[in-house]
Short mmCIF file of C-alpha atoms in Angstrom, two decimals:
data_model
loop_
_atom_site.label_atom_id
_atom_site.label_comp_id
_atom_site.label_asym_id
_atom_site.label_seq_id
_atom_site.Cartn_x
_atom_site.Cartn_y
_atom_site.Cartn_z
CA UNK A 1484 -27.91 15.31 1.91
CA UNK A 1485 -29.10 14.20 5.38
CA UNK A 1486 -26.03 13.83 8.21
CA UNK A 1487 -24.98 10.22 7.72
CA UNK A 1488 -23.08 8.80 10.33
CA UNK A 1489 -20.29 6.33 10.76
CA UNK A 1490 -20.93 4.02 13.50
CA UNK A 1491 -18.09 1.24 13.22
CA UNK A 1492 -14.80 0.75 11.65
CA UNK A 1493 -12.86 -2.20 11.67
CA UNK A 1494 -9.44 -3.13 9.13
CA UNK A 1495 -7.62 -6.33 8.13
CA UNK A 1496 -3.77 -6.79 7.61
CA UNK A 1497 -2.01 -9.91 6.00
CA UNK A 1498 -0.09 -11.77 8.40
CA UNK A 1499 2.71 -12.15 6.27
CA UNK A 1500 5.09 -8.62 6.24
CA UNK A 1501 8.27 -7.84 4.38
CA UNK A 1502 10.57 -5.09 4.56
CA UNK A 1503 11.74 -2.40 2.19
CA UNK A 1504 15.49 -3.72 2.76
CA UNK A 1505 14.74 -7.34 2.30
CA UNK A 1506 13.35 -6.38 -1.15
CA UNK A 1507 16.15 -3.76 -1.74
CA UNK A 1508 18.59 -6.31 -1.39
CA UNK A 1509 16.86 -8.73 -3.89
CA UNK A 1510 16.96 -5.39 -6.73
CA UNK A 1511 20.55 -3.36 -5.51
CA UNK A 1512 17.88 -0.61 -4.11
CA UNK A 1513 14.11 -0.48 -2.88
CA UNK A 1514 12.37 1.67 -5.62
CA UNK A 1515 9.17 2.70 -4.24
CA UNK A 1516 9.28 6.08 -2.06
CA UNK A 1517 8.82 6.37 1.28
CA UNK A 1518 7.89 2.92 2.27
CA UNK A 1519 9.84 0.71 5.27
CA UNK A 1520 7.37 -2.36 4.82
CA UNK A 1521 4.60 -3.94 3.78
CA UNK A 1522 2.31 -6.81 4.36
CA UNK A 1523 1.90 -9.76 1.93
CA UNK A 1524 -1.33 -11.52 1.39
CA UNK A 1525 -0.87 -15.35 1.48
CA UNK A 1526 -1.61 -17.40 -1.33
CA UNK A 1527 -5.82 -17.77 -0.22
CA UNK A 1528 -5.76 -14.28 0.04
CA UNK A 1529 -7.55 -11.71 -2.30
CA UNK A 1530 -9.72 -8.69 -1.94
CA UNK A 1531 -13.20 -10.87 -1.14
CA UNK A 1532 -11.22 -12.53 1.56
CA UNK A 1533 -9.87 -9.28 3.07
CA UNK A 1534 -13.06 -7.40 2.63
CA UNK A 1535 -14.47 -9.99 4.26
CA UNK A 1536 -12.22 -10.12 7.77
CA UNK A 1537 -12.52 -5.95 7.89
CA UNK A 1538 -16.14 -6.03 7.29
CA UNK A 1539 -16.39 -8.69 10.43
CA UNK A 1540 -14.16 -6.09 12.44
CA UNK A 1541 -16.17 -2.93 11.59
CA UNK A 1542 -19.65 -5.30 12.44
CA UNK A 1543 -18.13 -6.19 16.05
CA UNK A 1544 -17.12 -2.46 16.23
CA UNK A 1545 -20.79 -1.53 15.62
CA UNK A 1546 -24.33 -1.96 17.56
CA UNK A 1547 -25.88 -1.56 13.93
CA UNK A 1548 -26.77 -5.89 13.01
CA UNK A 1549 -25.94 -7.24 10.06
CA UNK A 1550 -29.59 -8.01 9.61
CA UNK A 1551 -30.31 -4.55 9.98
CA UNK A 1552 -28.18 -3.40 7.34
CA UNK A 1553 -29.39 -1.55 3.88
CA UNK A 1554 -26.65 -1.35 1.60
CA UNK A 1555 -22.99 -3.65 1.07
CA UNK A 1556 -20.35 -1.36 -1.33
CA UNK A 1557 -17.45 -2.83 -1.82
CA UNK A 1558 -14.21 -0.85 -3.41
CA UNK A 1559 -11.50 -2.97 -4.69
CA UNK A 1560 -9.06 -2.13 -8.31
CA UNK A 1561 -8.52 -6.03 -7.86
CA UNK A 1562 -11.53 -8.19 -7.85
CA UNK A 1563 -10.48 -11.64 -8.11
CA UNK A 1564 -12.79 -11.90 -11.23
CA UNK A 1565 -13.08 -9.54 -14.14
CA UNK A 1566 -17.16 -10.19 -14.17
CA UNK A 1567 -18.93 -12.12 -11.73
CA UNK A 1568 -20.30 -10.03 -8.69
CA UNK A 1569 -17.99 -10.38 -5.83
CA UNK A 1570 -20.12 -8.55 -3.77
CA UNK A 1571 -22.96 -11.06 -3.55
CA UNK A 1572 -19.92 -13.60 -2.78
CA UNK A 1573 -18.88 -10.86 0.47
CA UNK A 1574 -22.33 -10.66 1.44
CA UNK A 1575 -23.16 -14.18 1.21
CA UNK A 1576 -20.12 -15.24 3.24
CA UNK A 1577 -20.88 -12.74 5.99
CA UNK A 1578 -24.57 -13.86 6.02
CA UNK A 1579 -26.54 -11.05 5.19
CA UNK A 1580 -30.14 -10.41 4.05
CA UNK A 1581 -31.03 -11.40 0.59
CA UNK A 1582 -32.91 -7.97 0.03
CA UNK A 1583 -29.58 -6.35 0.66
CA UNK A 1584 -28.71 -3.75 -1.74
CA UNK A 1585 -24.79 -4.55 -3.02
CA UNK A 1586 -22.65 -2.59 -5.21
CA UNK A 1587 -19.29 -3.02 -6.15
CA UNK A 1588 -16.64 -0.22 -7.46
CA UNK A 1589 -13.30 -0.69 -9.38
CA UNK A 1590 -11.38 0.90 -11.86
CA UNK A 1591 -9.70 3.52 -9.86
CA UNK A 1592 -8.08 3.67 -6.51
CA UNK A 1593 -11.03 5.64 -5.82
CA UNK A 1594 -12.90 3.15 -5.29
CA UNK A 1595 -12.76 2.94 -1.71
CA UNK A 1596 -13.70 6.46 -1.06
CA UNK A 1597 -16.87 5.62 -4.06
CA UNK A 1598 -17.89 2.59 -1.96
CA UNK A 1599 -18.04 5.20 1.37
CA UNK A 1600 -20.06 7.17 -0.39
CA UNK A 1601 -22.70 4.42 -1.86
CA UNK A 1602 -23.08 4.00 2.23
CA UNK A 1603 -23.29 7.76 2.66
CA UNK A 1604 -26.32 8.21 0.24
CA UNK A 1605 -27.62 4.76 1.39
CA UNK A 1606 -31.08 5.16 3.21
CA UNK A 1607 -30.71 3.46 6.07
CA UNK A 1608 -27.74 1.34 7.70
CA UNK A 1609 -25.17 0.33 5.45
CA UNK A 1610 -21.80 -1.18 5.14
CA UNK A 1611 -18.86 -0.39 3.08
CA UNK A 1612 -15.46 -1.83 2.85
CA UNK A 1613 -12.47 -1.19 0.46
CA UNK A 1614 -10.03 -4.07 0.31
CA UNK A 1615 -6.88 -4.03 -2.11
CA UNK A 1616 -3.88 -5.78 -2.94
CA UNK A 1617 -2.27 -4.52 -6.08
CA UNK A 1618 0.70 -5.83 -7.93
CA UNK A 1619 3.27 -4.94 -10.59
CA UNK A 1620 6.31 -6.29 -12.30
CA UNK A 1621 8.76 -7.41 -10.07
CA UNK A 1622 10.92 -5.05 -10.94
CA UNK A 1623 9.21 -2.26 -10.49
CA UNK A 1624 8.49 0.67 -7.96
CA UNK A 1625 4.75 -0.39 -8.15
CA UNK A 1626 5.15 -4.14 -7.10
CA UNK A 1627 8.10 -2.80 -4.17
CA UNK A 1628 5.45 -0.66 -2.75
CA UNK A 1629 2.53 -2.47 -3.23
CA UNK A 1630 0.55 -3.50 0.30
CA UNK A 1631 -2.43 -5.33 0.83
CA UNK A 1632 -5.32 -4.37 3.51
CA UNK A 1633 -8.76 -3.52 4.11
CA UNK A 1634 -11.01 -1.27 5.38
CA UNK A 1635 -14.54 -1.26 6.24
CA UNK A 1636 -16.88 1.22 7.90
CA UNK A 1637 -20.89 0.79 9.13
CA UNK A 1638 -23.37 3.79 9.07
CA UNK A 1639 -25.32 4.00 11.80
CA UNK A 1640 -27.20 6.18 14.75
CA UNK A 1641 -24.44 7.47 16.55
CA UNK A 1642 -20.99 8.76 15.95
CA UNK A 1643 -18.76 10.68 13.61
CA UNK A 1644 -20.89 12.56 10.82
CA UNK A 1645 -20.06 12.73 7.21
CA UNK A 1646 -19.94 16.83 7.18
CA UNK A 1647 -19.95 17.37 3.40
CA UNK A 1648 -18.59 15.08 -0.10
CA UNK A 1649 -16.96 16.70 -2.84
CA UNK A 1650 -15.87 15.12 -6.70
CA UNK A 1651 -13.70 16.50 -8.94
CA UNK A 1652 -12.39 14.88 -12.05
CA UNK A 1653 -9.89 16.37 -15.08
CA UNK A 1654 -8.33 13.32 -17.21
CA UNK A 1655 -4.81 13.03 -17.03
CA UNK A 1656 -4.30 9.45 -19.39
CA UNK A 1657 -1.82 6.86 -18.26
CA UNK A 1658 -1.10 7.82 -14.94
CA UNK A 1659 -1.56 4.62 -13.24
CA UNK A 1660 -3.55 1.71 -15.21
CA UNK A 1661 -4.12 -2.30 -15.54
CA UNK A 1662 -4.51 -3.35 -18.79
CA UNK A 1663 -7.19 -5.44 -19.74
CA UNK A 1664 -5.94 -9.43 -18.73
CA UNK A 1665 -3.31 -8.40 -16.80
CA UNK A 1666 -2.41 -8.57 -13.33
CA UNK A 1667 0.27 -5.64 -13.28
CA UNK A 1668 -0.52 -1.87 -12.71
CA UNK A 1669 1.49 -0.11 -14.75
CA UNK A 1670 2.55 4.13 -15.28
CA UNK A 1671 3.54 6.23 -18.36
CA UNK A 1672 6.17 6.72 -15.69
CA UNK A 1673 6.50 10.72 -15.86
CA UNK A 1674 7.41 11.51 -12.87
CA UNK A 1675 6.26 15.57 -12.87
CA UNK A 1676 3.08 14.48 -14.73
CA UNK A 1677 1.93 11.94 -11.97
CA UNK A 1678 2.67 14.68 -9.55
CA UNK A 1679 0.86 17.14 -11.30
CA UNK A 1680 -2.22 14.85 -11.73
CA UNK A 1681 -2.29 13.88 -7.98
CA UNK A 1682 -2.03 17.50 -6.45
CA UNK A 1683 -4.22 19.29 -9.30
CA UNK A 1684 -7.05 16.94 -8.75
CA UNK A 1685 -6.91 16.52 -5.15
CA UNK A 1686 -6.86 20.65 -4.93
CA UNK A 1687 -9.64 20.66 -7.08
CA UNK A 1688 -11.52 18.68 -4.89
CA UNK A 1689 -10.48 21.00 -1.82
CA UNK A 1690 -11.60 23.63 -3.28
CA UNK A 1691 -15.02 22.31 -3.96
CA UNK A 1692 -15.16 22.29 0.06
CA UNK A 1693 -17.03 24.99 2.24
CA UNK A 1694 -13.75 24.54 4.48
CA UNK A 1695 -10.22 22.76 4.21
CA UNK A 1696 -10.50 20.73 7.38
CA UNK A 1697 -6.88 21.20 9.11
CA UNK A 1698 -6.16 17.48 8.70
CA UNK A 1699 -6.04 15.43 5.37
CA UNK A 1700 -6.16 11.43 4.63
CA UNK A 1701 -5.28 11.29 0.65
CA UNK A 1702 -4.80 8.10 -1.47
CA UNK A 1703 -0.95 6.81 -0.85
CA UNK A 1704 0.67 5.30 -3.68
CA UNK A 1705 4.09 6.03 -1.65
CA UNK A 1706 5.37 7.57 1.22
CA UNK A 1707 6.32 10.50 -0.57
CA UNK A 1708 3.10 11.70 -2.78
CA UNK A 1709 0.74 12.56 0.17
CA UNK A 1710 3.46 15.08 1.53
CA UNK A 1711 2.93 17.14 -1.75
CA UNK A 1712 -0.89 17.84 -1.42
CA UNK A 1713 0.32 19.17 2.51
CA UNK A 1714 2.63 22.14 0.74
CA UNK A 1715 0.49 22.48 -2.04
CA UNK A 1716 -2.90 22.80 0.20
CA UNK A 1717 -0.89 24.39 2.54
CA UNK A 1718 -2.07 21.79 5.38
CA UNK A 1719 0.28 20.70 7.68
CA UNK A 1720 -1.91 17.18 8.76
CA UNK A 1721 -1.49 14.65 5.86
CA UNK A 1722 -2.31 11.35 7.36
CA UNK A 1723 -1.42 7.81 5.91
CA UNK A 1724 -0.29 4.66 6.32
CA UNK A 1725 2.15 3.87 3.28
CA UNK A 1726 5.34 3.96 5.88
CA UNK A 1727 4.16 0.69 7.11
CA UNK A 1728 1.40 -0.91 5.08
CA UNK A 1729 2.91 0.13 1.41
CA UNK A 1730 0.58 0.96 -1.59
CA UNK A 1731 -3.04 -0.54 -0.05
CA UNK A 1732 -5.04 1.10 -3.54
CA UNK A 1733 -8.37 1.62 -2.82
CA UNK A 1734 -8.48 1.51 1.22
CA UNK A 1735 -5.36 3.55 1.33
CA UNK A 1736 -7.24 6.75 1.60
CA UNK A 1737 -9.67 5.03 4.43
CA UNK A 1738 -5.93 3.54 6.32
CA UNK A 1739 -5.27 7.22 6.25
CA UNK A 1740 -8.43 8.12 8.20
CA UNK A 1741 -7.78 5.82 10.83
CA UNK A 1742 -4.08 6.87 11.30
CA UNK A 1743 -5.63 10.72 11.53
CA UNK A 1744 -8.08 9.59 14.29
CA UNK A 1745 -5.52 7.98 16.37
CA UNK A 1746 -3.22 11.19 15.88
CA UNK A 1747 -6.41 12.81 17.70
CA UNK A 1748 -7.79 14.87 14.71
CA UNK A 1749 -11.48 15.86 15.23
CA UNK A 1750 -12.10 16.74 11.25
CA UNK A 1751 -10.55 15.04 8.53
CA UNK A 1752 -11.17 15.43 4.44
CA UNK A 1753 -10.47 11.87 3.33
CA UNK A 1754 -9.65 12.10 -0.08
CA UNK A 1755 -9.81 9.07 -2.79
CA UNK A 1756 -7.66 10.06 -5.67
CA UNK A 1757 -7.95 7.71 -8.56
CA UNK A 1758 -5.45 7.94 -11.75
CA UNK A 1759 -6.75 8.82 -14.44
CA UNK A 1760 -7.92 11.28 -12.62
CA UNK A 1761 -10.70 11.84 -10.13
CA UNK A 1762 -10.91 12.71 -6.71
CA UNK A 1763 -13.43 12.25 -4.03
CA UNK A 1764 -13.65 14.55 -1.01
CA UNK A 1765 -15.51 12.98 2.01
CA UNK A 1766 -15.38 15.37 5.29
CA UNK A 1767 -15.79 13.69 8.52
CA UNK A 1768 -16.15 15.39 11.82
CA UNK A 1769 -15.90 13.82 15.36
CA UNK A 1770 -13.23 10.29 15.50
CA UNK A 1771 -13.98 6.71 16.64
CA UNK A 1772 -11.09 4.51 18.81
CA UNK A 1773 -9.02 2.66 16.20
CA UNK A 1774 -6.65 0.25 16.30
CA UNK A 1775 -5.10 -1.24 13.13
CA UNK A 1776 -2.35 -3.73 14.07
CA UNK A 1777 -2.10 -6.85 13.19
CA UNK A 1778 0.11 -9.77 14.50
CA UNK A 1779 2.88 -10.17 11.73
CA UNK A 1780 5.25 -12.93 10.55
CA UNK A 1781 8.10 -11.40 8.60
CA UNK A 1782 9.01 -13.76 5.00
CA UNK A 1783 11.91 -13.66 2.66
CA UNK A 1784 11.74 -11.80 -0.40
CA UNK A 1785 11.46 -15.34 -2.25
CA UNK A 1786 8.60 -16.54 -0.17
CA UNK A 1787 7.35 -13.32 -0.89
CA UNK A 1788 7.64 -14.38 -5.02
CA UNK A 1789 6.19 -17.90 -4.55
CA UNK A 1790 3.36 -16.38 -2.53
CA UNK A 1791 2.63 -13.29 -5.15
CA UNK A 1792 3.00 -16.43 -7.45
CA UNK A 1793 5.44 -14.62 -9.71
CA UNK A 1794 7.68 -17.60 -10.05
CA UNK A 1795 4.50 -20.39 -10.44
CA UNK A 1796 4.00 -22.00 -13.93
CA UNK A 1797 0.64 -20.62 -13.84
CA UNK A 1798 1.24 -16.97 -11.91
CA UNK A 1799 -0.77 -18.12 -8.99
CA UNK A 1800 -4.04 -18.67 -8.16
CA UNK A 1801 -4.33 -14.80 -8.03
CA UNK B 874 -6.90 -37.48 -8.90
CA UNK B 875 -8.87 -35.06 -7.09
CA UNK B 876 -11.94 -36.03 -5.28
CA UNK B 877 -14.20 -33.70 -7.47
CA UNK B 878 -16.95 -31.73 -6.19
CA UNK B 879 -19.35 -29.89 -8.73
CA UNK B 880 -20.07 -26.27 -8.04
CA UNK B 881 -24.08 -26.63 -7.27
CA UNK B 882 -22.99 -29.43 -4.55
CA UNK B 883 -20.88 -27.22 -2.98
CA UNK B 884 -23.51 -24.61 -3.81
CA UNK B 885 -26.04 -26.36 -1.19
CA UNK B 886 -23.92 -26.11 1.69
CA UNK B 887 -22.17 -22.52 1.80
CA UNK B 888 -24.02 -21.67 5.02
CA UNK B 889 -21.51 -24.31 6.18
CA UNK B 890 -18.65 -23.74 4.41
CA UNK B 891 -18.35 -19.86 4.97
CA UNK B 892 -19.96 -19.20 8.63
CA UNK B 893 -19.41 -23.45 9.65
CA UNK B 894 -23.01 -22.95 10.23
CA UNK B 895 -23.90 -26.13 12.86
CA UNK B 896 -26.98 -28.11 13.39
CA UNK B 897 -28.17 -27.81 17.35
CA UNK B 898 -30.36 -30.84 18.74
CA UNK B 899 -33.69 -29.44 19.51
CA UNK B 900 -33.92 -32.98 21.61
CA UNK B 901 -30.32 -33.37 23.07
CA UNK B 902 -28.57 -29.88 22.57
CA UNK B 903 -25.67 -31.51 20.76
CA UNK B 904 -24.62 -29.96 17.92
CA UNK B 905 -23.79 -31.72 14.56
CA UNK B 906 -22.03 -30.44 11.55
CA UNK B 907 -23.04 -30.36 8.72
CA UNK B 908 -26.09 -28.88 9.87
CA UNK B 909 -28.08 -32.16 8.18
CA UNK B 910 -29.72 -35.56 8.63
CA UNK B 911 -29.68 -36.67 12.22
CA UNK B 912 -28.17 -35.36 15.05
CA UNK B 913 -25.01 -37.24 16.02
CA UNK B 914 -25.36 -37.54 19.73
CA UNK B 915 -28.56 -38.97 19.72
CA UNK B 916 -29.81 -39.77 16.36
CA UNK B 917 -33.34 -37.65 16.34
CA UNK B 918 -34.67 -37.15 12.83
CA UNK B 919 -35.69 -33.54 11.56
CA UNK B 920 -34.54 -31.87 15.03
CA UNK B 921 -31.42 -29.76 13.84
CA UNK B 922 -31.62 -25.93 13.86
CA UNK B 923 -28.83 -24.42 11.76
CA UNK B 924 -26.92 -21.77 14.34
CA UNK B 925 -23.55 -20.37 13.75
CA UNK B 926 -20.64 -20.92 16.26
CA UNK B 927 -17.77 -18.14 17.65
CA UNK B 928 -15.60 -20.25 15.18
CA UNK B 929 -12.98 -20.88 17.62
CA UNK B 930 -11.95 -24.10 19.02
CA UNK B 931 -8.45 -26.46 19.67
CA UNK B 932 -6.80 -28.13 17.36
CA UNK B 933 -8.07 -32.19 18.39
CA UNK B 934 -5.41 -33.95 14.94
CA UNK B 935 -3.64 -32.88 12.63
CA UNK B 936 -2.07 -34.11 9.51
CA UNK B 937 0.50 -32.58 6.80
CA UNK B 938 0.66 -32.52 3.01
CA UNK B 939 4.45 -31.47 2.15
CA UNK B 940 3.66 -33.50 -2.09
CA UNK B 941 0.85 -35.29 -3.85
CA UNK B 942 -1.57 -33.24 -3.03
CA UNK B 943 -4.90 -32.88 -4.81
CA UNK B 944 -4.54 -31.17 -8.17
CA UNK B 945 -6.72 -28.18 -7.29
CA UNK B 946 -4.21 -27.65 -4.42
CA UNK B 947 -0.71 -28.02 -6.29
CA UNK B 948 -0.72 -23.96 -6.79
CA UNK B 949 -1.18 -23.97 -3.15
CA UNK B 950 1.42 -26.23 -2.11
CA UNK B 951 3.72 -24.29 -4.35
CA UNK B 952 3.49 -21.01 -3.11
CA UNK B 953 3.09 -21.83 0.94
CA UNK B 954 5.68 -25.03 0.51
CA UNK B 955 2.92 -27.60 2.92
CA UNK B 956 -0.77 -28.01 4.12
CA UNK B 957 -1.64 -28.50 7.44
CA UNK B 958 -5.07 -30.36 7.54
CA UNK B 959 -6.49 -30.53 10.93
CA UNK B 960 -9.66 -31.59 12.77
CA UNK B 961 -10.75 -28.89 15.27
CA UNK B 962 -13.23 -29.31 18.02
CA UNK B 963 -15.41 -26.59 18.26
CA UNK B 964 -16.06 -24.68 21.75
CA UNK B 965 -19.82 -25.35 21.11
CA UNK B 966 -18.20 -29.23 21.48
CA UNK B 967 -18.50 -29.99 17.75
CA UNK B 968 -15.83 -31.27 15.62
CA UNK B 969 -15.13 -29.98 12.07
CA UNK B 970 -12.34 -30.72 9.56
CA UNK B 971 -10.57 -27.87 8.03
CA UNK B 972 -6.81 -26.50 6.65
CA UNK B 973 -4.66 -24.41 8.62
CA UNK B 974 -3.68 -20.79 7.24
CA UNK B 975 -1.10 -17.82 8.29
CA UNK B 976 1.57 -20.60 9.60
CA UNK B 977 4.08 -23.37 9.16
CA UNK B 978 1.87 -26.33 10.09
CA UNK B 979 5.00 -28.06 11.18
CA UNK B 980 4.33 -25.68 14.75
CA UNK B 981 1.00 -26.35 15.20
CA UNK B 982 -0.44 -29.53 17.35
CA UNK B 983 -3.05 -30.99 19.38
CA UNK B 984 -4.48 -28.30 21.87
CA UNK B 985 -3.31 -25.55 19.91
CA UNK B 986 -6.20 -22.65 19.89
CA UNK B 987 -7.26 -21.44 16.36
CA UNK B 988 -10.09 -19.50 14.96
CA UNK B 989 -11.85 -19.59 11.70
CA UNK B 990 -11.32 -17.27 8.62
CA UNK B 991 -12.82 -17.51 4.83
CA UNK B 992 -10.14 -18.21 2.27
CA UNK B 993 -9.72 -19.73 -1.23
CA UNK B 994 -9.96 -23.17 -0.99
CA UNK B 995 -9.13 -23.62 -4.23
CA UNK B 996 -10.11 -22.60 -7.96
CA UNK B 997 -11.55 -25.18 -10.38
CA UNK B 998 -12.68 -24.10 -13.71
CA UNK B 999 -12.21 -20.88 -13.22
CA UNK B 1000 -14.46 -20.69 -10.24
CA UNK B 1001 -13.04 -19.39 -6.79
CA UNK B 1002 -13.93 -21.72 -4.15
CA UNK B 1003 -14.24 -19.99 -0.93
CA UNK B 1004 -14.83 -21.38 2.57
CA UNK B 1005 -13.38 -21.49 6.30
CA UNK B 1006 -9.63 -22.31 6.89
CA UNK B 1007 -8.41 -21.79 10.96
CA UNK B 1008 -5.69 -19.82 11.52
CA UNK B 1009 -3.90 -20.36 15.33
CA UNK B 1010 -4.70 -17.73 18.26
#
């Protein structure tokens, strides 16, 4: 594998944010872990529409044109549409080439990390984003924590290098999962198993490495989960975002990379866990000046509901 | 009643809808939007190149749909409550029509600065339609 580089990164947040409390109050207790607030995609929000304003970021952040680029992978677990490409509808809005090569990835909340690493084995420029805004039953840990944002990242001539990639996968069934038709992510809901699968992949993956860089930027589901792989690794740099963003799925991992570059890390193993369960191991060496905030516009916990469209006759648009 | 638009008419403007893609005046300069037929500042035939704006520009009227909206917007108007609809002059001089997103439209007025993002416009059988919306600076 030649030394592919990352040239640009840019992100997108929701305007609209919400607190852990303002929820908490709604249920008698906030159930996710280790999550203080979130942002809330508006109602003509959805992955192609974040992908879209992170991929416009990451371009501005980059010297690489988007005439000039390759390859489009996109990484979402919620494409608007269950089949019909969103990626030619992302690549077509930002006004790329025709001949561009475009792939999209789902599934798994790996899918982020796989879109990085269609761009990493791209030959030539290329331009991946993950963008993800999961939901679950109201009532549920998985719908408190669940964030929306995106990600995207351009390979170029100059900057960080992508220092070695890594996959490991062992199936551990029902762990996290969408059923067919539905619009809630759901888990068998064993605690100790979901552990289990999240820190015996991800040290599998590790392990696959020539070195354990001393910082790590794993998938975040919660607050809490990331702080396991740390004792279990033995690392004492887990980065991510979940504090403040909540569960962004498949650009979690890639939310984590930018929070370890702006804690001043110089090599980082970003690591895209996906339930079910695989893991993707993507070492990066060298940083590139981040900056992920977002003006914000903080909404009651039933705007949040008509905006998730959980109380619409017809559950939204989305 | 909505005023309905089939897909492959929609289809033969995206450059339009998702990057406001403008006509300049290879005559006058002006620009006109869409980027077809004659240019509006001084009516030359077949003289338009399409070029894309910055996509920012001040708000030059605006308008507000609280009920009776469209049926392809009624999910819409449920979830974010109203619909600010608002012509915005361009800062290449041009003047395009568009909805506001990310805000109560109730705060937003003439001479307010907005840019333009892609969002859902709406969904019609089943098909997403995306295009530009301007959310305020």
């Amino acid at each position: 594998m030649g030394m592919t580089v990352i040239e640009g990164v840019g992100s997108y947040l929701p305007t609209y944010r919400i607190t852990a409390q303002e929820i908490g109050e709604a249920w008698d207790g906030f159930r996710a872990r280790g999550i203080q607030e979130k942002r809330v995609p508006g109602a003509d929000e959805d992955a192609v529409t974040m992908a879209v304003a992170a991929c416009k970021d990451a371009l501005a952040d980059a010297s690489v044109g988007r005439n000039s680029l390759t390859t489009l992978s996109v990484g979402t677990t919620t494409p608007p549409r269950e089949e019909g490409d969103i990626g030619t509808t992302i690549a077509e809005i930002l006004g790329l080439e025709n001949d561009i090569e475009v792939s999209v990835h789902t599934q798994s909340t790996r899918a982020g990390t796989r879109a990085l690493l269609a761009a990493v084995r791209a030959d030539g420029p290329a331009l991946a984003v993950a963008a993800d805004c999961p939901q679950g039953d109201p009532d549920d840990a998985i719908d408190h924590g669940a964030g929306a944002g995106a990600v995207a990242v351009v390979t170029g001539d100059s900057g960080p290098t992508v220092r070695q990639t890594a996959t490991y996968t062992r199936e551990f069934p029902g762990t996290r999962f969408r059923q067919r038709g539905s619009e809630s992510v759901e888990t068998y809901d064993a605690t100790a198993y979901e552990r289990e699968a999240y820190t015996t992949t991800i040290n599998g993956a590790l392990e696959l490495l020539d070195d354990v860089p001393a910082a790590l930027a794993p998938t975040a589901p919660d607050g809490s989960l990331p702080g396991r792989v740390g004792r279990s690794a033995d690392v004492d740099s887990v980065h991510h975002l979940a504090s403040e963003l909540g569960d962004t799925g498949a650009a979690s991992p890639l939310f984590g990379l930018l929070a370890a570059w702006d804690a001043g890390e110089e090599t980082v193993a970003v690591l895209g866990y996906g339930a079910g369960s695989s893991v993707d191991a993507i070492v990066i060496e060298g940083a590139l000046d981040v900056d992920w905030a977002r003006p914000a516009t903080d909404i009651s916990y039933p705007e949040y509901l008509r905006k998730r469209g959980h109380v619409l006759s017809n559950g939204g648009d989305h | 009643m909505g005023a309905y638009l089939s897909v492959p008419a929609w289809w033969r403007n995206l450059d339009g809808r998702y990057r406001l893609v403008v006509g300049e005046c290879q005559e006058c300069g002006g620009y006109t939007f869409p980027a077809e037929g004659a240019c509006v500042e001084c009516n030359a035939i077949d003289a338009l190149t399409p070029t894309e704006p910055e996509g920012t520009g001040t708000v030059v009227a605006q308008t507000i749909i609280e009920s009776g909206a469209p049926p392809e917007f009624t999910t819409l108007l449920d979830a974010e409550g109203a619909i600010g609809v608002v012509l915005v002059e361009l800062d290449e001089g041009v003047r395009v029509p568009g909805m506001l997103t990310d805000c109560d439209p109730h705060d937003i007025g003439r001479g307010d600065r907005v840019t333009a993002v892609v969002r859902r416009i709406y969904e019609q059988e089943g098909i997403t339609r995306y295009g530009t919306k301007f959310r305020p600076d």
